[in-house]
CHARMM-style PDB file with segment names, atoms N, HN, CA, C and O in Angstrom:
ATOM      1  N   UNK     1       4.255 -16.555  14.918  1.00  0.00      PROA
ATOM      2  CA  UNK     1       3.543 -17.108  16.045  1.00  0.00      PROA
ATOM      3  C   UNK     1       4.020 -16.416  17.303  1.00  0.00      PROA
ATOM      4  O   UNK     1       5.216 -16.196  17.495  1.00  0.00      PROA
ATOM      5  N   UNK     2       3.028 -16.060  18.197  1.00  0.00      PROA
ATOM      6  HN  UNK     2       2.056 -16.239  18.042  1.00  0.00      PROA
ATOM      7  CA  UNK     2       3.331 -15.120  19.059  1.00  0.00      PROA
ATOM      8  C   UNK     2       3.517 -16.301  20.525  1.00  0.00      PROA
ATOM      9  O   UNK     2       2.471 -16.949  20.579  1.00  0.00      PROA
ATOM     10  N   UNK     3       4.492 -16.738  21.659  1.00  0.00      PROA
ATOM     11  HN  UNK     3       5.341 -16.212  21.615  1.00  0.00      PROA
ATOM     12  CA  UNK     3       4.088 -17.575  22.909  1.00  0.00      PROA
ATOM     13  C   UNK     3       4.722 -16.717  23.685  1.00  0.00      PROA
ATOM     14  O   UNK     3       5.671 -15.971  23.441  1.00  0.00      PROA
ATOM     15  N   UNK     4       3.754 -16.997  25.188  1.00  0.00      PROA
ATOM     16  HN  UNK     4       2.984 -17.603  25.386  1.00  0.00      PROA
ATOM     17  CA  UNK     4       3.608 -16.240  26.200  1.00  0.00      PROA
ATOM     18  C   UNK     4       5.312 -16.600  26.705  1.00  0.00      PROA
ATOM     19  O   UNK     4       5.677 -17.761  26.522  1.00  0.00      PROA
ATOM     20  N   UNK     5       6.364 -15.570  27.351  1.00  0.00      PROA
ATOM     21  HN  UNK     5       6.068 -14.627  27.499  1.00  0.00      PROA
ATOM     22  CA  UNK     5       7.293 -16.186  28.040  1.00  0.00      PROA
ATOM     23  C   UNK     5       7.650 -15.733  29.347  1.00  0.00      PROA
ATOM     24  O   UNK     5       8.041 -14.569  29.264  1.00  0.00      PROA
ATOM     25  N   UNK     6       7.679 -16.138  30.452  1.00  0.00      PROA
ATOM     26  HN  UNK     6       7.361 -17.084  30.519  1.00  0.00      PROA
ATOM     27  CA  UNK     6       7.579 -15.288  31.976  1.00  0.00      PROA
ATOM     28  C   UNK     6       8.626 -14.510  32.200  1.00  0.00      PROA
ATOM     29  O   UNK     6       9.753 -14.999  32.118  1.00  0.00      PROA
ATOM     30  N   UNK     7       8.416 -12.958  32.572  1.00  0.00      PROA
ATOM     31  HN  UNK     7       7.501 -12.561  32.639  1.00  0.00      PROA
ATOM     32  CA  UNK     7       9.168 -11.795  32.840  1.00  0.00      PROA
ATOM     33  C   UNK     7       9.010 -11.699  34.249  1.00  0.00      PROA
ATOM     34  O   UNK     7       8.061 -12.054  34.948  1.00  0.00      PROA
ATOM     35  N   UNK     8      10.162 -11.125  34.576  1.00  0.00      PROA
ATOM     36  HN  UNK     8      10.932 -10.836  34.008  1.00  0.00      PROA
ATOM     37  CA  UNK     8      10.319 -10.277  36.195  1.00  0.00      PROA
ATOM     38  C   UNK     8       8.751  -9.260  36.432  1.00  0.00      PROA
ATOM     39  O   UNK     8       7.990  -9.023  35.494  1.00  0.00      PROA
ATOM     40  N   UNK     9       8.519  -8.770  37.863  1.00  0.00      PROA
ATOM     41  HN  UNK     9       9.138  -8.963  38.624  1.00  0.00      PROA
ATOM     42  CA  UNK     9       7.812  -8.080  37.920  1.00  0.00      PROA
ATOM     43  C   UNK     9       8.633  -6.695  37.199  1.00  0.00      PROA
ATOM     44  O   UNK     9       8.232  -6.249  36.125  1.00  0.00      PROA
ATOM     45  N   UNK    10       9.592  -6.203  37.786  1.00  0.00      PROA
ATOM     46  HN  UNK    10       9.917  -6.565  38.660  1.00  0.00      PROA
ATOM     47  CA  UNK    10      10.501  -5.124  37.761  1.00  0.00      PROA
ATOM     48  C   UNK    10      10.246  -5.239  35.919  1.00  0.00      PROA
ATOM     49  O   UNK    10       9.613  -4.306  35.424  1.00  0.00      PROA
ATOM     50  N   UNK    11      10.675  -6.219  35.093  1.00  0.00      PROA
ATOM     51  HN  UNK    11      11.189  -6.977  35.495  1.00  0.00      PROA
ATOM     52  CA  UNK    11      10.390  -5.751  33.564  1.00  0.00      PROA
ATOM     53  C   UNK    11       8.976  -5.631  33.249  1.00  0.00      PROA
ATOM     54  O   UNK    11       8.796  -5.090  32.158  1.00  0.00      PROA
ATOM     55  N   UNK    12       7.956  -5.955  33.842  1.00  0.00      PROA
ATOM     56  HN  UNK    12       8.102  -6.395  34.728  1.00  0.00      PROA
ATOM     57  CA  UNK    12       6.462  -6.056  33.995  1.00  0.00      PROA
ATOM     58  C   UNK    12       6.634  -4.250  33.881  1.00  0.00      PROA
ATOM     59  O   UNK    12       6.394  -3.740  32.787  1.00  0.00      PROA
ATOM     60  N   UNK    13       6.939  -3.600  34.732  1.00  0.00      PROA
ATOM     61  HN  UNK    13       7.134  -4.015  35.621  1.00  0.00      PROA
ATOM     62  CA  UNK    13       6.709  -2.527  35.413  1.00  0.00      PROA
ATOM     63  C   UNK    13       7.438  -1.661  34.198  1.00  0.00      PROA
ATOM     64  O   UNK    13       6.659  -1.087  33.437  1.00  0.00      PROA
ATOM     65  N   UNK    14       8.730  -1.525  33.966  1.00  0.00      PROA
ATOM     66  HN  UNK    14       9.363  -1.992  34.584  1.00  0.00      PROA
ATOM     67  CA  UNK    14       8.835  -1.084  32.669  1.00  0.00      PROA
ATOM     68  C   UNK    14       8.101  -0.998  31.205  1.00  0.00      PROA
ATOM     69  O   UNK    14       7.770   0.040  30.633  1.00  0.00      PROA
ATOM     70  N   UNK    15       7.907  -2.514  30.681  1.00  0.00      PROA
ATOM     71  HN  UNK    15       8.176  -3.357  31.146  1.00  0.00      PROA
ATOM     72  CA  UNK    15       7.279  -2.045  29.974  1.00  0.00      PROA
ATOM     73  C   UNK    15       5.915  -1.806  29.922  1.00  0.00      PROA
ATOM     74  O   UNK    15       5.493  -1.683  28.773  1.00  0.00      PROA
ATOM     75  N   UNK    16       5.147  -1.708  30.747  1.00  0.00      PROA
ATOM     76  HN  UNK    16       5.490  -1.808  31.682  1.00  0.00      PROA
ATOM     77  CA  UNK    16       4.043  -0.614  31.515  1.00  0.00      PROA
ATOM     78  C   UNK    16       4.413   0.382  31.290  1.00  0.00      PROA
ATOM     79  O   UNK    16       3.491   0.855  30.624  1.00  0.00      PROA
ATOM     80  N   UNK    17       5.230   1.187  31.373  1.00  0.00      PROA
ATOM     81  HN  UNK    17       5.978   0.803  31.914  1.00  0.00      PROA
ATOM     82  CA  UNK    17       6.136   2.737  31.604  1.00  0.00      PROA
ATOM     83  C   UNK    17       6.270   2.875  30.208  1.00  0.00      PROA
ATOM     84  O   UNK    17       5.419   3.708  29.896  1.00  0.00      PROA
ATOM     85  N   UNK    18       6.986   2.445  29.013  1.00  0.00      PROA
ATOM     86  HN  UNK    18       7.678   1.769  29.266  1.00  0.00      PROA
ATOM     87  CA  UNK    18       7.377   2.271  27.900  1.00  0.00      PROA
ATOM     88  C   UNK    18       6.113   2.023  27.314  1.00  0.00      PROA
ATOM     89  O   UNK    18       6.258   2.181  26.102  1.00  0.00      PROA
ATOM     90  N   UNK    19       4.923   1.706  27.581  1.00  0.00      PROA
ATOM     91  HN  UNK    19       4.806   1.578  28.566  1.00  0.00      PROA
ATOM     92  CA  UNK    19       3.520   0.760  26.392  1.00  0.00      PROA
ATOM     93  C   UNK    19       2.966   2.844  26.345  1.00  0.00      PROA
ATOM     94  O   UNK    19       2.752   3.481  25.314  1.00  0.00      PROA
ATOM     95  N   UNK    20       2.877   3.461  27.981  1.00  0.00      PROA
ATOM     96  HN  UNK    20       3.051   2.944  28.819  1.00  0.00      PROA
ATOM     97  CA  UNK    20       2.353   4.612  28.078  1.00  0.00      PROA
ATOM     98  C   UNK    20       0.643   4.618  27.878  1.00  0.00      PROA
ATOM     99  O   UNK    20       0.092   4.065  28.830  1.00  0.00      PROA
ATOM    100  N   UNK    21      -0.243   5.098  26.899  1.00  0.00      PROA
ATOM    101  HN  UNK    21       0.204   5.548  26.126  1.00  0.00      PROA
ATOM    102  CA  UNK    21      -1.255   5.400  26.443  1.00  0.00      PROA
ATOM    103  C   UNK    21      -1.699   4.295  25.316  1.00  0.00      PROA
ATOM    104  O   UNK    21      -2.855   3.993  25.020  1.00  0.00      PROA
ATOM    105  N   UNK    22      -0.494   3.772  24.767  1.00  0.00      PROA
ATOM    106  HN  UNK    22       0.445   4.017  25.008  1.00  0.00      PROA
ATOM    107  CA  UNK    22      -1.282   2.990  23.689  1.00  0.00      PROA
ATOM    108  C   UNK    22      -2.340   2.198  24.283  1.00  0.00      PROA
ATOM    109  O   UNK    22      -2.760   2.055  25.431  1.00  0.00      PROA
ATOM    110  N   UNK    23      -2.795   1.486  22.554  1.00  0.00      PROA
ATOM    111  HN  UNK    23      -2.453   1.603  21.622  1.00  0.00      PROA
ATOM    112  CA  UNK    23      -3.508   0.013  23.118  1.00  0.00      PROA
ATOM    113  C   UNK    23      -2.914  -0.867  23.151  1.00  0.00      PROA
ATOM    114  O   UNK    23      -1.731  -0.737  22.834  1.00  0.00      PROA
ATOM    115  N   UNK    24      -3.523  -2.519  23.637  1.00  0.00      PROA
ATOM    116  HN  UNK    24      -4.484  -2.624  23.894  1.00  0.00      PROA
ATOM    117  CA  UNK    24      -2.898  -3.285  24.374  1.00  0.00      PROA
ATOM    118  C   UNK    24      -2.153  -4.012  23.021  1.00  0.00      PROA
ATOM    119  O   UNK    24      -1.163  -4.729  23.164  1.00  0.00      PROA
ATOM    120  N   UNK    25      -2.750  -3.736  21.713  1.00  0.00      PROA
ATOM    121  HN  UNK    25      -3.554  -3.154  21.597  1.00  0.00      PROA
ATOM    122  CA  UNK    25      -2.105  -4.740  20.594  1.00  0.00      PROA
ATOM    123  C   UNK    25      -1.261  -3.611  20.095  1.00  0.00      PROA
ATOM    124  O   UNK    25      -0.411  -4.041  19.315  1.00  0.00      PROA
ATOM    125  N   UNK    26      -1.206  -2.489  20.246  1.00  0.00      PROA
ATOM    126  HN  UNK    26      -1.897  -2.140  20.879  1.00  0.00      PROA
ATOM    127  CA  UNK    26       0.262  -1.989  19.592  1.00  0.00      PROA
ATOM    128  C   UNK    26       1.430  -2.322  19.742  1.00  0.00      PROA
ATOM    129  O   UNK    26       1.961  -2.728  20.776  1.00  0.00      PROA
ATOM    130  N   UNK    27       1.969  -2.141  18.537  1.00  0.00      PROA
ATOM    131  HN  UNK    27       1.537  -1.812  17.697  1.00  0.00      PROA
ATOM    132  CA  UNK    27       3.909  -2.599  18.873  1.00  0.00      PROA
ATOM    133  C   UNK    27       3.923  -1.905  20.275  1.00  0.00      PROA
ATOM    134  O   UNK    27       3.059  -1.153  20.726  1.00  0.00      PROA
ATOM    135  N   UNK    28       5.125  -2.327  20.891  1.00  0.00      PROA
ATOM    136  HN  UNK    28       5.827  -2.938  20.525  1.00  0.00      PROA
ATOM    137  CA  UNK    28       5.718  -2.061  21.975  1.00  0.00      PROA
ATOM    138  C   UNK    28       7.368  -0.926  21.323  1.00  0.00      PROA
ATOM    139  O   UNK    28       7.760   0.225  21.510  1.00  0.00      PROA
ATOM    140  N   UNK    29       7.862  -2.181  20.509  1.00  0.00      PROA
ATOM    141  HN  UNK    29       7.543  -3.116  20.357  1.00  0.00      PROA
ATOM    142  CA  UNK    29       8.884  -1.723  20.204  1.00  0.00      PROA
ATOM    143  C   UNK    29       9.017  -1.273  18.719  1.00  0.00      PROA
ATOM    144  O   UNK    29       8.872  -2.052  17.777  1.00  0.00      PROA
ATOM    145  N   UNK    30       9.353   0.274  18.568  1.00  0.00      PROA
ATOM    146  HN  UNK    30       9.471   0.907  19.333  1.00  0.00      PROA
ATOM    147  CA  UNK    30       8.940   0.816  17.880  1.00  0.00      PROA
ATOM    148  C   UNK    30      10.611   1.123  16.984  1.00  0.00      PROA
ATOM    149  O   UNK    30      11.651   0.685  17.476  1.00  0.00      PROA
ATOM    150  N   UNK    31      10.606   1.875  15.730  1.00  0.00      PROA
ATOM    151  HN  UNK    31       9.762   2.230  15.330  1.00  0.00      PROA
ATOM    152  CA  UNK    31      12.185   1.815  15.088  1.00  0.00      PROA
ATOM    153  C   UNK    31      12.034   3.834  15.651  1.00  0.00      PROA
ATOM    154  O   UNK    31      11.048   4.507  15.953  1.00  0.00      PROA
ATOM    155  N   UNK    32      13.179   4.098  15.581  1.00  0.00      PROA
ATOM    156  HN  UNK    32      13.979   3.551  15.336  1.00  0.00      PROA
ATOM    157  CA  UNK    32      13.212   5.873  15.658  1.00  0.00      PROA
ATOM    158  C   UNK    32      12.429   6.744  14.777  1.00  0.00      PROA
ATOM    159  O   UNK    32      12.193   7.892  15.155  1.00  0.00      PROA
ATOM    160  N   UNK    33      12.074   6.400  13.842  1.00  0.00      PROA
ATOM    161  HN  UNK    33      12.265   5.468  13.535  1.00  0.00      PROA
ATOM    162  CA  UNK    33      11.003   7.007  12.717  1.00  0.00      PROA
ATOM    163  C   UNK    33       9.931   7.265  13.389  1.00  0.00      PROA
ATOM    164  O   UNK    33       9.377   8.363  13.328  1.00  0.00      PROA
ATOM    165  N   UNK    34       9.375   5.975  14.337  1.00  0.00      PROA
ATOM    166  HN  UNK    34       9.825   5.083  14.386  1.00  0.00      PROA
ATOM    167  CA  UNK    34       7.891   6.039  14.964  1.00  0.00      PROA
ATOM    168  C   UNK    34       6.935   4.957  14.166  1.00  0.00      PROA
ATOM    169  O   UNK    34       5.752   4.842  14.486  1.00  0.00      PROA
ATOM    170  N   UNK    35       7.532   4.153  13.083  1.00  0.00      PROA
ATOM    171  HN  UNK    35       8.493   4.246  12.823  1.00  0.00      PROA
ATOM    172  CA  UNK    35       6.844   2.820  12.585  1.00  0.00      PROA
ATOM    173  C   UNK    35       7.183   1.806  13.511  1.00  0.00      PROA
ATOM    174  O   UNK    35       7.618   2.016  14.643  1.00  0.00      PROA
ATOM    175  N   UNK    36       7.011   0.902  13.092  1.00  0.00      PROA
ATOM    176  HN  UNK    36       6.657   0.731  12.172  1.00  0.00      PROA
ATOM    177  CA  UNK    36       7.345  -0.397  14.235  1.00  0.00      PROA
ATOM    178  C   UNK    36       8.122  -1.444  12.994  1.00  0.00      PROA
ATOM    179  O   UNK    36       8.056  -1.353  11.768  1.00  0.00      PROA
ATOM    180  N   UNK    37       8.753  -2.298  13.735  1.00  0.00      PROA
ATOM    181  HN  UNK    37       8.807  -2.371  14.730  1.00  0.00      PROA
ATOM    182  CA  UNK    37       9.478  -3.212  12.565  1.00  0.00      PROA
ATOM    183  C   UNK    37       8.060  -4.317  11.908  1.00  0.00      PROA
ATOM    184  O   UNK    37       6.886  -4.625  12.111  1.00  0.00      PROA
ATOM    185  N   UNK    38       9.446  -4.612  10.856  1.00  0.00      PROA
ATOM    186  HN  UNK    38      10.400  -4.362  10.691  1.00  0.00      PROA
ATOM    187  CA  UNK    38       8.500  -4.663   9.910  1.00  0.00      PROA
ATOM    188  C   UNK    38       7.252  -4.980   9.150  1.00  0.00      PROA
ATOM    189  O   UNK    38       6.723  -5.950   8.609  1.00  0.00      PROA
ATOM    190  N   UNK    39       6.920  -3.095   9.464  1.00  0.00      PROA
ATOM    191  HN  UNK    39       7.349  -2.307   9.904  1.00  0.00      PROA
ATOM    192  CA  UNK    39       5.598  -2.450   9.047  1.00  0.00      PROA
ATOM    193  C   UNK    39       5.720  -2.380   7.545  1.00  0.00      PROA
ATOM    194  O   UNK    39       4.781  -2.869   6.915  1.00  0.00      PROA
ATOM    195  N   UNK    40       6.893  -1.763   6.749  1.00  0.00      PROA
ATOM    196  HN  UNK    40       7.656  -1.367   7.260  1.00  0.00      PROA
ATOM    197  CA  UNK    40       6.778  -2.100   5.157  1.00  0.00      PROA
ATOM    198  C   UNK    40       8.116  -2.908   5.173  1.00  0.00      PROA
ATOM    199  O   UNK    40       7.868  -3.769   4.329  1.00  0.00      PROA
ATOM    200  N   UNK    41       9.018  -3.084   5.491  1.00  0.00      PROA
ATOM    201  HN  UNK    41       9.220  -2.385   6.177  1.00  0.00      PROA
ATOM    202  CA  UNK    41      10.223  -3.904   4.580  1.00  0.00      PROA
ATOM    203  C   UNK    41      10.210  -5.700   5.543  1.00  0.00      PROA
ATOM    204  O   UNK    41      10.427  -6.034   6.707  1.00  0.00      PROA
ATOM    205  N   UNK    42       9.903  -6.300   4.506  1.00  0.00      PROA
ATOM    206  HN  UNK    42       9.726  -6.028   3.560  1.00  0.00      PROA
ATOM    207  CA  UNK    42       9.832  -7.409   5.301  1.00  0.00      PROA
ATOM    208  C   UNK    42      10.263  -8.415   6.152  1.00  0.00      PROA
ATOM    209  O   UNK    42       9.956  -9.226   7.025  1.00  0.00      PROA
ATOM    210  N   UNK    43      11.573  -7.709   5.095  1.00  0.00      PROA
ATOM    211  HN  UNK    43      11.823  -7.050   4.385  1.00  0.00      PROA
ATOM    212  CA  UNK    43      12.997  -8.423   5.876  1.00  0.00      PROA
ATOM    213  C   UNK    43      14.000  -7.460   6.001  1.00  0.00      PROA
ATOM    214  O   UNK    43      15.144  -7.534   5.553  1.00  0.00      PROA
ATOM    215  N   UNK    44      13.471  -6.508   6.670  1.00  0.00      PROA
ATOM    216  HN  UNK    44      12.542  -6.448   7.034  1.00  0.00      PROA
ATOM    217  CA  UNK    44      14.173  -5.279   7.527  1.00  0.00      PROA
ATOM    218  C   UNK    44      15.649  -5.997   8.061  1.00  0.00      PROA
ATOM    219  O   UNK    44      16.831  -5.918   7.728  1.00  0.00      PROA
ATOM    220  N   UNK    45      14.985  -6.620   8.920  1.00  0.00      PROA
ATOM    221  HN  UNK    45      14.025  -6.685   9.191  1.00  0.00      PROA
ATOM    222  CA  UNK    45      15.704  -7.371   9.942  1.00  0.00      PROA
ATOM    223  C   UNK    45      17.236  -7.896   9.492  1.00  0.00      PROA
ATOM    224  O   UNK    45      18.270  -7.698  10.130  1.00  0.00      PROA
ATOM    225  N   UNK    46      17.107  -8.588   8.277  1.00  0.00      PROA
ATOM    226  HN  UNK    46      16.267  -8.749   7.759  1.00  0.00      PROA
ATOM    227  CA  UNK    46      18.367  -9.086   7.422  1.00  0.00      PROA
ATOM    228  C   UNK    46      19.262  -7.705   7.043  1.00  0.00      PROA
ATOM    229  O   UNK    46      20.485  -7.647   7.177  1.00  0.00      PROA
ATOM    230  N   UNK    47      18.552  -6.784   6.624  1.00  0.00      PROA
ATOM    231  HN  UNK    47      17.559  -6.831   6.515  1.00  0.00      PROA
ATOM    232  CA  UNK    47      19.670  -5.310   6.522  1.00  0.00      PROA
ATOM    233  C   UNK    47      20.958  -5.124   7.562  1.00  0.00      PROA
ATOM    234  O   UNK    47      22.081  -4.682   7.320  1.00  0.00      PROA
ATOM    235  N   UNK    48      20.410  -5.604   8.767  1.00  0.00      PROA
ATOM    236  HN  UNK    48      19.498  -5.963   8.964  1.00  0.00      PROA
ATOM    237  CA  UNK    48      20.657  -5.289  10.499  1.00  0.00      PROA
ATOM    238  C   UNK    48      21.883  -6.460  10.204  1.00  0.00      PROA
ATOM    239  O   UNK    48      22.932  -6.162   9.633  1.00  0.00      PROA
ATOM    240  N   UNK    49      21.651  -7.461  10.560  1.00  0.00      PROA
ATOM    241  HN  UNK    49      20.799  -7.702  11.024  1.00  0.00      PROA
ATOM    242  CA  UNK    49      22.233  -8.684  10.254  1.00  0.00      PROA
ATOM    243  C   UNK    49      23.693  -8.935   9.139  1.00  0.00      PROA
ATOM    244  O   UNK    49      24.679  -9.653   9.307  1.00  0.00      PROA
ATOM    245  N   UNK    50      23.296  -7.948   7.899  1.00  0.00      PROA
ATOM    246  HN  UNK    50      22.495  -7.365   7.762  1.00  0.00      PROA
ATOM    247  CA  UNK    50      23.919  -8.058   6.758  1.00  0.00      PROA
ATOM    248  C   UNK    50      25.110  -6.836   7.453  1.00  0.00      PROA
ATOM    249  O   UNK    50      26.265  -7.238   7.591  1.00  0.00      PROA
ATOM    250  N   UNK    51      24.880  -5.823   7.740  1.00  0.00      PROA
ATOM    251  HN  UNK    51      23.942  -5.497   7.628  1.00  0.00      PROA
ATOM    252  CA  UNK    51      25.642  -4.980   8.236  1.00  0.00      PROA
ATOM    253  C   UNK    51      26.317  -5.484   9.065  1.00  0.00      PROA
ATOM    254  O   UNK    51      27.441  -5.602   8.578  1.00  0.00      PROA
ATOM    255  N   UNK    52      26.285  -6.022  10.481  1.00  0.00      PROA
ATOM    256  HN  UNK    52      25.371  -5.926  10.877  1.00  0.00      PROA
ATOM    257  CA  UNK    52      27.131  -6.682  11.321  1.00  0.00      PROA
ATOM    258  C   UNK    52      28.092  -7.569  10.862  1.00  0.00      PROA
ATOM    259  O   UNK    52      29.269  -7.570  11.223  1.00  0.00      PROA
ATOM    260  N   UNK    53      27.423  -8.556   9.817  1.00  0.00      PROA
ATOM    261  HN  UNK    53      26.467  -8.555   9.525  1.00  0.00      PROA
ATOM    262  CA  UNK    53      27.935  -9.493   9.398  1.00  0.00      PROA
ATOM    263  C   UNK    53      29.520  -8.665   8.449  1.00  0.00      PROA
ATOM    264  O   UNK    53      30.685  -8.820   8.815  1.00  0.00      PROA
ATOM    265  N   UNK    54      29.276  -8.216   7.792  1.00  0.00      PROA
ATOM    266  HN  UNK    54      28.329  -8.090   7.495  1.00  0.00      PROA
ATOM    267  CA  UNK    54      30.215  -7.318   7.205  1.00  0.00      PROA
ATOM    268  C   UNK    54      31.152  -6.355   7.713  1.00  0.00      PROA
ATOM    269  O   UNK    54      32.141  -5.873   7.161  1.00  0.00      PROA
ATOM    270  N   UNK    55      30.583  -6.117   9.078  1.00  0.00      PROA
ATOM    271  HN  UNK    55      29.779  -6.509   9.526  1.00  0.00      PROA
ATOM    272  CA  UNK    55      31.770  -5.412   9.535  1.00  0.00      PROA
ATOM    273  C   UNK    55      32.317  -6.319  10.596  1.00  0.00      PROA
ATOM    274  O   UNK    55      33.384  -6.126  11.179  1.00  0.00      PROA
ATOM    275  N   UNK    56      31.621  -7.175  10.771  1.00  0.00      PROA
ATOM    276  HN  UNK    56      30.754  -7.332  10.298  1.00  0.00      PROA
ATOM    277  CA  UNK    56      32.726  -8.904  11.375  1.00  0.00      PROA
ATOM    278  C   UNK    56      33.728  -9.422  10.419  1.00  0.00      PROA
ATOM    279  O   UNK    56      34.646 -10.191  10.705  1.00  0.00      PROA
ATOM    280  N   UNK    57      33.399  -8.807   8.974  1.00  0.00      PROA
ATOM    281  HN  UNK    57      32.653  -8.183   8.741  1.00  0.00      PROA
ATOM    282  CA  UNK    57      34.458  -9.281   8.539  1.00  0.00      PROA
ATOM    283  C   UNK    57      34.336 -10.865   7.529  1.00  0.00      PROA
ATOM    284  O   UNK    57      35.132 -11.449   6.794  1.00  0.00      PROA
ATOM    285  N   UNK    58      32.861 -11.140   7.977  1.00  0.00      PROA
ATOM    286  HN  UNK    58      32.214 -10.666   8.573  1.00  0.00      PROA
ATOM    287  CA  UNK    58      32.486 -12.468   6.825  1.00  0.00      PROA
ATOM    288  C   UNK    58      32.163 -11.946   5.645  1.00  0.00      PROA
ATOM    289  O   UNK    58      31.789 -10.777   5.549  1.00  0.00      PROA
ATOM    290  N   UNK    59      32.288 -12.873   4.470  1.00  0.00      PROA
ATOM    291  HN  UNK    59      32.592 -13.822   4.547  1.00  0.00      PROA
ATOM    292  CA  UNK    59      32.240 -12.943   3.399  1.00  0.00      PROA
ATOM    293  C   UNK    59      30.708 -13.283   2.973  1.00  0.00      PROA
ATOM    294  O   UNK    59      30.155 -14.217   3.554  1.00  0.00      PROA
ATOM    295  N   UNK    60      30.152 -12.704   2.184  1.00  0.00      PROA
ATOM    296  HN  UNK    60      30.601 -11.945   1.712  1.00  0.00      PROA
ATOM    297  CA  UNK    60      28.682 -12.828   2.365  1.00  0.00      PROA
ATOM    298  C   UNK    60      28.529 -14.077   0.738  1.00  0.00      PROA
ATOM    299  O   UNK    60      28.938 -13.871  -0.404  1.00  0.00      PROA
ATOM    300  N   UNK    61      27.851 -15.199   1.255  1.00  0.00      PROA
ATOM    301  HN  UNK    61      27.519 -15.366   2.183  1.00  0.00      PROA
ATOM    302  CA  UNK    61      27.993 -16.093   0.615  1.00  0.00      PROA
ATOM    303  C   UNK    61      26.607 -16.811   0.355  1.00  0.00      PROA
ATOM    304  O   UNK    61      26.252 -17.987   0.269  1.00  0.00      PROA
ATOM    305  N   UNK    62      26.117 -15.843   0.287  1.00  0.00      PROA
ATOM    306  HN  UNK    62      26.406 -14.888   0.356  1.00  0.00      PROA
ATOM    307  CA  UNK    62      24.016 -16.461   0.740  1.00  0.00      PROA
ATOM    308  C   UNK    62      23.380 -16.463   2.580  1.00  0.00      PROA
ATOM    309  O   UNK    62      24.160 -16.419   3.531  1.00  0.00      PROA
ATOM    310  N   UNK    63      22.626 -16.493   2.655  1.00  0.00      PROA
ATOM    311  HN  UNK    63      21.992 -16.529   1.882  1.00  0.00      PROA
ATOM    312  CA  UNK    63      21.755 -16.055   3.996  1.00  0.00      PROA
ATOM    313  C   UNK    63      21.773 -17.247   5.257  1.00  0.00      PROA
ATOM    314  O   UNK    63      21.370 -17.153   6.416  1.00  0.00      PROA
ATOM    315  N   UNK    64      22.407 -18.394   4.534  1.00  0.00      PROA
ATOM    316  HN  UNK    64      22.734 -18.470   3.592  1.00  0.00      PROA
ATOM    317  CA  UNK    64      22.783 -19.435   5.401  1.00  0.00      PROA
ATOM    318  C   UNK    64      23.958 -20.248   5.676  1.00  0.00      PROA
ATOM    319  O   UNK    64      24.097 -21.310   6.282  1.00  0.00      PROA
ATOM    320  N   UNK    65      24.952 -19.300   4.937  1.00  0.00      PROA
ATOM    321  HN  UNK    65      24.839 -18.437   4.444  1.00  0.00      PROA
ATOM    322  CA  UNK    65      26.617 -19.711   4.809  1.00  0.00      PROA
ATOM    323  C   UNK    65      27.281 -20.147   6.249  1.00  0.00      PROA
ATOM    324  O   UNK    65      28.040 -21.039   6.627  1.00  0.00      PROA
ATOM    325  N   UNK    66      26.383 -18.707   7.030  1.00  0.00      PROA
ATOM    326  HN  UNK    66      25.766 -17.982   6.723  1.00  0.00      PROA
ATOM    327  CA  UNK    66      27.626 -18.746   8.286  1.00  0.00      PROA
ATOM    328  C   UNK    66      26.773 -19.439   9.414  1.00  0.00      PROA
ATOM    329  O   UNK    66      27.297 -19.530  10.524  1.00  0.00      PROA
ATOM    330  N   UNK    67      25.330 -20.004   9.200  1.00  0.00      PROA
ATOM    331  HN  UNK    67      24.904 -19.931   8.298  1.00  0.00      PROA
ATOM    332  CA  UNK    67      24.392 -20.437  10.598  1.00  0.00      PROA
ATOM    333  C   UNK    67      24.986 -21.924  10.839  1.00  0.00      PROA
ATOM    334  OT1 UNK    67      24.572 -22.611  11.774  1.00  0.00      PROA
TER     335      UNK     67
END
């Protein structure tokens, strides 16, 4: 679910600068490849998460051990 949340003008103006040429429904934020998140892995996001988590030093005990 996507909700509207109020930005500065000054971040208005950036990502204006950053959107460039696209259209108005393209990702914004894109991964270094040039896909956008997740476009194929669904739970990309948990990779990100799982890594930090591990080099914090927790013990990985299922996806809701440490929330």
């Amino acid at each position: 679910q996507q909700v509207p949340v109020p930005i500065t003008a000054t971040l208005a103006a950036l990502l204006a600068e950053l959107k460039g040429d696209r259209p108005d429904d393209a990702p914004l934020l894109l991964k270094s490849d040039g896909s956008h998140w997740l476009e194929i892995n669904k739970s990309e996001h948990w990779n990100l998460f799982r890594a930090v988590a591990e080099r914090a030093g927790f013990v990985d005990e299922g996806p809701f051990a440490r929330l």
